[in-house]
CSV table of C-alpha atoms and ligand atoms in Angstrom, one decimal:
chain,number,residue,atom,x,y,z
I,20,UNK,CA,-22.6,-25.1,-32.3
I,21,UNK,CA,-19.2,-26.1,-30.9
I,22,UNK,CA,-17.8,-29.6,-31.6
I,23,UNK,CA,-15.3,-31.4,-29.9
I,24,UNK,CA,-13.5,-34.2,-30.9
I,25,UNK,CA,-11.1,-36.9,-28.9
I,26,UNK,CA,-9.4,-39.1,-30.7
I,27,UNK,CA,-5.5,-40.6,-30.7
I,28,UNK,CA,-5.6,-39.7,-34.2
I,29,UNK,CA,-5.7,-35.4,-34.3
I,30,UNK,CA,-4.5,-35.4,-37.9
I,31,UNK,CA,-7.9,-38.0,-39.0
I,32,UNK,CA,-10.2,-35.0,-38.5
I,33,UNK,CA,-7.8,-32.5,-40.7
I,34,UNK,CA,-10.3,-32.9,-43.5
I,35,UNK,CA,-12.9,-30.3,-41.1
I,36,UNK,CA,-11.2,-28.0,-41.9
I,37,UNK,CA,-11.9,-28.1,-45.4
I,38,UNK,CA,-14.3,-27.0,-48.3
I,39,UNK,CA,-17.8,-25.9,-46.8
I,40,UNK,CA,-17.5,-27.0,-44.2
I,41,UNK,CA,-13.9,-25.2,-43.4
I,42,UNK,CA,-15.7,-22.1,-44.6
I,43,UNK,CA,-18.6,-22.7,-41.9
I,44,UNK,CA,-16.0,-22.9,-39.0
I,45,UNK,CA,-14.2,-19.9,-40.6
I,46,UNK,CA,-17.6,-17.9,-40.4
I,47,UNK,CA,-18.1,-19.1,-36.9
I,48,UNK,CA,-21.0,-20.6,-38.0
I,49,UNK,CA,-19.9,-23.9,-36.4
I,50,UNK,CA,-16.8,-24.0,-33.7
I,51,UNK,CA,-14.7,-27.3,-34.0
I,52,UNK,CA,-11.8,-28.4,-31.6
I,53,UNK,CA,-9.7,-31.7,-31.6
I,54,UNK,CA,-7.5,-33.0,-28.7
I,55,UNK,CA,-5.6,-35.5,-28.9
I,56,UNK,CA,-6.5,-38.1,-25.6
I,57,UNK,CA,-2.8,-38.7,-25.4
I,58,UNK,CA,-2.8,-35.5,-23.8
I,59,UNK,CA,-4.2,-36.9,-20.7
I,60,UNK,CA,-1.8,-39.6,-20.3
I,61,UNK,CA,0.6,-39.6,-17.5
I,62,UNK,CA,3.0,-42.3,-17.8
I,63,UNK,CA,6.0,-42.5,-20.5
I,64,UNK,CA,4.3,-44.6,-22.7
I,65,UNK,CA,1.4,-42.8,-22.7
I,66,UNK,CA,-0.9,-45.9,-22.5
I,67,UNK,CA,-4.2,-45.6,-23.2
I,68,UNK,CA,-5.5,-49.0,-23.5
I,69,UNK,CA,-5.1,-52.5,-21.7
I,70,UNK,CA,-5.7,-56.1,-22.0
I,71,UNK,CA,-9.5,-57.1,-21.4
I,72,UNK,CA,-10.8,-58.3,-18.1
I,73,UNK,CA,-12.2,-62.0,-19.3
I,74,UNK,CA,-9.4,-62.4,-21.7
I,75,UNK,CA,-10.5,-62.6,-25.7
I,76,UNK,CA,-8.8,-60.7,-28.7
I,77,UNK,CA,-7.3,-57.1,-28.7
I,78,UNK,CA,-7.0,-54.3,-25.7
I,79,UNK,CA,-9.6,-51.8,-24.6
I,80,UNK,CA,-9.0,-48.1,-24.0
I,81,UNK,CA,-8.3,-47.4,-21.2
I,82,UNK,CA,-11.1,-45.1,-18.5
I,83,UNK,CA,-8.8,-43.1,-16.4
I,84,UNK,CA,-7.3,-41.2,-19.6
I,85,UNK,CA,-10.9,-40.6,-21.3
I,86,UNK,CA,-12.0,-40.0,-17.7
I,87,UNK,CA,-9.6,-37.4,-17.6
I,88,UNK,CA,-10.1,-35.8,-20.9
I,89,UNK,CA,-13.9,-36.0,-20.8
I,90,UNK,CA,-13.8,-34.1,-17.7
I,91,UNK,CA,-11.2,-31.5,-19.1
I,92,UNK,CA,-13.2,-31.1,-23.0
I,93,UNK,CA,-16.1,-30.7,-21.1
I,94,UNK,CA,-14.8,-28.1,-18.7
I,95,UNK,CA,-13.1,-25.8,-21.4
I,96,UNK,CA,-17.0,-24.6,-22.5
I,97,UNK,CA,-20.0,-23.9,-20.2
I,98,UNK,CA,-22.9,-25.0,-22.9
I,99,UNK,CA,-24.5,-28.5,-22.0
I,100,UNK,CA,-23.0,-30.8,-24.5
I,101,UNK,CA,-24.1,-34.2,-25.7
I,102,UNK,CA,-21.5,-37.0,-26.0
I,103,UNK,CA,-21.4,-39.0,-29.2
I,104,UNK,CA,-19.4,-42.5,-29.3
I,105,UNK,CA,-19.6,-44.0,-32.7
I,106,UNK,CA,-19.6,-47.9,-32.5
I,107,UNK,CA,-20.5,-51.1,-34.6
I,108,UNK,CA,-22.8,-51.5,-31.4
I,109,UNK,CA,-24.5,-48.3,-31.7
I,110,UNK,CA,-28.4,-47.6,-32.6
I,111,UNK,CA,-28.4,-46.6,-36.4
I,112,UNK,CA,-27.4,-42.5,-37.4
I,113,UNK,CA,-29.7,-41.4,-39.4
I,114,UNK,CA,-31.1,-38.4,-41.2
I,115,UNK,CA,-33.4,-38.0,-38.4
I,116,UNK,CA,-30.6,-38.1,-35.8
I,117,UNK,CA,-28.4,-35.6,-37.9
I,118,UNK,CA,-31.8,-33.4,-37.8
I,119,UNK,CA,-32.2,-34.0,-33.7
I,120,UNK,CA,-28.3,-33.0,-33.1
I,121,UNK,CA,-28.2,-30.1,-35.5
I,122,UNK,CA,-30.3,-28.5,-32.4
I,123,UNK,CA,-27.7,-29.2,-30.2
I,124,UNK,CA,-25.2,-26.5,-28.6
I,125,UNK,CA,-22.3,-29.0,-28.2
I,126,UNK,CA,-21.5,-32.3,-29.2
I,127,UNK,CA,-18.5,-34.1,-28.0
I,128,UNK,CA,-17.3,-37.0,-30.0
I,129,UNK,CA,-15.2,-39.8,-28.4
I,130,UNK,CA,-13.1,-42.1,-31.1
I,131,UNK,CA,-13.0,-45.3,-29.5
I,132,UNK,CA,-9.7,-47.6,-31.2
I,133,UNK,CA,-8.9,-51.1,-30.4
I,134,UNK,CA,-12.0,-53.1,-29.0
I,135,UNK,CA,-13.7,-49.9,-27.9
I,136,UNK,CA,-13.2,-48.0,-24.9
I,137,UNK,CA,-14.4,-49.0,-21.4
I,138,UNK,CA,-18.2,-49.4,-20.8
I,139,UNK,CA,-17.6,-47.2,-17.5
I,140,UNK,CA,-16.6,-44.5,-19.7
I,141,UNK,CA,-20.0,-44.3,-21.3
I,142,UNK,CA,-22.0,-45.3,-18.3
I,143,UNK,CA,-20.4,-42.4,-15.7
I,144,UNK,CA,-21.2,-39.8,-18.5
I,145,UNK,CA,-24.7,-40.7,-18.9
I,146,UNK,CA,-24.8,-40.2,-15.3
I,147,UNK,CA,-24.3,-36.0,-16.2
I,148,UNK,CA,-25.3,-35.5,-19.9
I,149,UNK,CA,-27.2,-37.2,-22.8
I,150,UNK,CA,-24.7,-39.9,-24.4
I,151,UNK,CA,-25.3,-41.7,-28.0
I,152,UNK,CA,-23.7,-44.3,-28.9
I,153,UNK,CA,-24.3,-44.6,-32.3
I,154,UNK,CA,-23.1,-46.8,-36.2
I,155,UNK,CA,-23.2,-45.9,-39.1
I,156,UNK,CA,-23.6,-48.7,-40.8
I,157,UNK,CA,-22.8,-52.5,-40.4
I,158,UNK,CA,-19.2,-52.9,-40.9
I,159,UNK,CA,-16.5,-52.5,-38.7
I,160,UNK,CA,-14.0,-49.5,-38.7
I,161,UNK,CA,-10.6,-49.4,-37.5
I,162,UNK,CA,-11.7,-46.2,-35.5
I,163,UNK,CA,-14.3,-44.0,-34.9
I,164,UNK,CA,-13.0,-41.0,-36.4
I,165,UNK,CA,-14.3,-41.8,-40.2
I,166,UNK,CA,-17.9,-42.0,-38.1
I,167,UNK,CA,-17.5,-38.6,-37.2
I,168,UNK,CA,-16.5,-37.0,-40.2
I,169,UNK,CA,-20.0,-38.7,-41.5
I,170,UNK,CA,-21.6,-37.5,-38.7
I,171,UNK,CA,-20.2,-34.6,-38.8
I,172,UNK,CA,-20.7,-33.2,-42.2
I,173,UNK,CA,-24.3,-34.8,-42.1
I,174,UNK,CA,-25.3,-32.1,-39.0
I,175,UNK,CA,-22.9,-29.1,-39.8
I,176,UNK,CA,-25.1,-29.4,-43.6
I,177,UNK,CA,-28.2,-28.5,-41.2
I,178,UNK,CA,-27.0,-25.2,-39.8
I,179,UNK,CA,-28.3,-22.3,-40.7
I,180,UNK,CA,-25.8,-20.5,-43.5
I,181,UNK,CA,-23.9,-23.5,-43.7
I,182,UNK,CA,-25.4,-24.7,-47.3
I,183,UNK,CA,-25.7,-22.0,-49.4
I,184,UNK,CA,-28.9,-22.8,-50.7
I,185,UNK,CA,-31.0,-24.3,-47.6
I,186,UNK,CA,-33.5,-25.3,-49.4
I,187,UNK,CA,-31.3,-28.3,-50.5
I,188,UNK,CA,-31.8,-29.8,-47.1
I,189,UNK,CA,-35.1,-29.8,-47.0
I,190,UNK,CA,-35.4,-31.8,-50.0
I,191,UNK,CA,-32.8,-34.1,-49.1
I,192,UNK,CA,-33.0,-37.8,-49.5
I,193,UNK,CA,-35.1,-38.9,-46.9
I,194,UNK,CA,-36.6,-36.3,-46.0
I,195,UNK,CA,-40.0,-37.7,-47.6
I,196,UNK,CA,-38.9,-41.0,-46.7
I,197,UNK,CA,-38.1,-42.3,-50.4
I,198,UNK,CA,-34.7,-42.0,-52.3
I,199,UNK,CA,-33.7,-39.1,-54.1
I,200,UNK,CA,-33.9,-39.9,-58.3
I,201,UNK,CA,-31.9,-39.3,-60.9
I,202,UNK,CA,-30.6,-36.0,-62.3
I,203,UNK,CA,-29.7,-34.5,-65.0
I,204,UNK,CA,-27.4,-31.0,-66.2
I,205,UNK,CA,-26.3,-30.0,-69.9
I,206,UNK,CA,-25.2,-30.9,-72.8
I,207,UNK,CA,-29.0,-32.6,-73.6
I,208,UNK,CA,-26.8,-35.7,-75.5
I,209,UNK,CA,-24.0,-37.3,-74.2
I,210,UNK,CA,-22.3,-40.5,-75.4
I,211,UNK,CA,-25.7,-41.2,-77.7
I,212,UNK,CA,-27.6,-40.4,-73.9
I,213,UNK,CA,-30.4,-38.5,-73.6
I,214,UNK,CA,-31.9,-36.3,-70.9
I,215,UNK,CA,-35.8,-38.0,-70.1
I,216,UNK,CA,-37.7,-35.1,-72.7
I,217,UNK,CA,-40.5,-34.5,-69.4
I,218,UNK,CA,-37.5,-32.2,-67.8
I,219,UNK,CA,-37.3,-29.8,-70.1
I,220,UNK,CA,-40.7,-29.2,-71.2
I,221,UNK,CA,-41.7,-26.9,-68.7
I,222,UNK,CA,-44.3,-28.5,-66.9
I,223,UNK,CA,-43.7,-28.7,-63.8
I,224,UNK,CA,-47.1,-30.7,-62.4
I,225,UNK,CA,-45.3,-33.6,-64.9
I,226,UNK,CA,-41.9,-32.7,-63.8
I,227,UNK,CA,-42.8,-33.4,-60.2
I,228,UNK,CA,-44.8,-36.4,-60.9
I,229,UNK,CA,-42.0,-38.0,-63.4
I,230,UNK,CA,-39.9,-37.2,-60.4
I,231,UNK,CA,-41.7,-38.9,-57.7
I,232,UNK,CA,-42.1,-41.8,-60.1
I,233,UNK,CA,-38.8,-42.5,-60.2
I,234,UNK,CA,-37.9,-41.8,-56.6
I,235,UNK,CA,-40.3,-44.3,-55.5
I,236,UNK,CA,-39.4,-46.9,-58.5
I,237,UNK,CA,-36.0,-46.5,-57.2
I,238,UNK,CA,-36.9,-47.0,-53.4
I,239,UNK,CA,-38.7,-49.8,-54.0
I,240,UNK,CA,-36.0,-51.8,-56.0
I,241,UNK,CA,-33.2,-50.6,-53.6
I,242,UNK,CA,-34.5,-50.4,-50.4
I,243,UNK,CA,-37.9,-51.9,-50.2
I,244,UNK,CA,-37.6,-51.3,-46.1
I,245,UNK,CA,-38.0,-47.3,-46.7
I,246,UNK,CA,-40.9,-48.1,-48.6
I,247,UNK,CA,-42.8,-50.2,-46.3
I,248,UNK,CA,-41.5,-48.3,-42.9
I,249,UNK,CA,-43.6,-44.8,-44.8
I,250,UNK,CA,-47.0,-43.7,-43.2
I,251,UNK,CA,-50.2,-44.9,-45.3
I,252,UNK,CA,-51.3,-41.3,-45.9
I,253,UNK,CA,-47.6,-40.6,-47.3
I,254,UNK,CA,-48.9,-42.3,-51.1
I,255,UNK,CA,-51.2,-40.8,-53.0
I,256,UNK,CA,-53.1,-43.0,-55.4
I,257,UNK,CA,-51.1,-42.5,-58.2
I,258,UNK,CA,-48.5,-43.5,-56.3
I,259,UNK,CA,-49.8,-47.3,-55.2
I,260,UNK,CA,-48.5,-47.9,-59.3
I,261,UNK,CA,-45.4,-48.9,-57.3
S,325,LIG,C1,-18.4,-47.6,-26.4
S,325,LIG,O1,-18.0,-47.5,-27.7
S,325,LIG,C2,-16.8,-47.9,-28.1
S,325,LIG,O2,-16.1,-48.4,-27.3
S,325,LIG,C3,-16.4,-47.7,-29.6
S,325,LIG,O3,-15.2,-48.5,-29.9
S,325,LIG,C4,-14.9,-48.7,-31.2
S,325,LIG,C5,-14.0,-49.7,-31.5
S,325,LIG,C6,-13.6,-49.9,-32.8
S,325,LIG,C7,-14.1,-49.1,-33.8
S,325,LIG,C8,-14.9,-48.1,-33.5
S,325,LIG,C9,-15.4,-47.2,-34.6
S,325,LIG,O4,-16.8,-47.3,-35.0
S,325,LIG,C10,-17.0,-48.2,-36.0
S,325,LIG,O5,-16.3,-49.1,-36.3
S,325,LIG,C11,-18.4,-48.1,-36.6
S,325,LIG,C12,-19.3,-47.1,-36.3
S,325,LIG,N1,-20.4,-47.3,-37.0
S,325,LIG,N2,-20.2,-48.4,-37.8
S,325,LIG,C13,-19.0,-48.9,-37.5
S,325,LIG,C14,-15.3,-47.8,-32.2
């Protein structure tokens, strides 16, 4: 998969480069390459944004210079890409979403700053390739290049020889629908604490049920949503305890 990212902000996405991640790209397991959009600019200043039309708060990126370096990002690699604008205003990133891209060849990331970029941007693009734009989560950012480090990390952790142990992402939060539980590691007492006496009796029929007892106590009392949005056939009987 090859990434691209455009932001005003190169140095943001420096942490790509690192850890697993940075080993992935290092592999060529996963191709990443940011451009800065100031590149595009023409004028001395290189201005990239501009009041509003209709007046109101902050400035708006400007569309000739993402025109432009749309046009040139997409040019520099002949795989289809899809384009990925990260936005308070977006529909919700997901694990499913990270799951959907990770089948992608190329996805192209535009950081919108300011009060976001112009809607023409976004609108000519969809006109030539599949465009998201997606939050993640319901706060506002200065930027949207935190968003793609999330977004980021959450796909590159899908590819093939990117985790060491794969299996890892099939058991991911999520990926039954409830929240993962707790977990445990040595020493067996720490600070007077305990590790729950089912995990290391060797049963693993009461290992899995204790776990899925506490993964759905836990998604009902944190997010009671996850529980009701599940399939009826997804609980068994002894899970309808919770
Ligand atoms: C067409 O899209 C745009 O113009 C995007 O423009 C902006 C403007 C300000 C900030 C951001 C960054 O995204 C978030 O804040 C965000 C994403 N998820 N949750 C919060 C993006």
């Amino acid at each position: 998969m090859r990434i691209d990212v455009v932001t005003i902000f190169p140095g943001y996405l420096a942490p790509l480069r690192e850890a697993l991640l940075g080993r992935a790209i290092e592999a060529g397991l996963v191709e990443v390459a940011v451009h800065d959009l100031r590149d595009w600019t023409h004028d001395v200043h290189q201005a990239v944004d501009d009041a509003p039309y209709g007046g109101g708060p902050g400035m708006v990126m400007k569309p000739q210079v993402w025109g432009e370096a749309l046009d040139a990002v997409l040019a520099a690699d002949e795989r289809p890409a899809r384009l990925v604008v990260p936005t308070p205003a977006g529909r919700p990133f997901r694990q499913s979403t990270a799951q959907a891209w990770a089948g992608e060849q190329r996805l192209v990331f535009a950081c919108g700053r300011y009060e976001g970029i112009d809607q023409r941007v976004v609108d000519e693009a969809a006109a030539r390739m599949p465009v998201d734009e997606v939050s993640i989560g319901d706060y506002v950012l200065v930027g949207g290049e935190v968003a793609v480090l999330v977004m980021v990390e959450a796909v590159a952790r899908l590819l093939p020889g990117v985790l060491g142990n794969p299996v890892s992402a099939e058991q991911d939060s999520f990926s039954d629908g409830l929240l993962e539980g707790p977990a445990y590691t040595r020493p067996l007492t720490w600070r007077g604490l305990s590790v729950p006496e089912v995990l290391r009796s060797g049963h693993h029929g009461a290992i899995a049920r204790w776990r899925r007892d506490r993964a759905l106590e836990r998604t009902a009392d944190r997010r009671p949503d996850l529980l009701a949005a599940l399939p009826a056939d997804a609980l068994d009987a002894a899970d309808r305890a919770f």
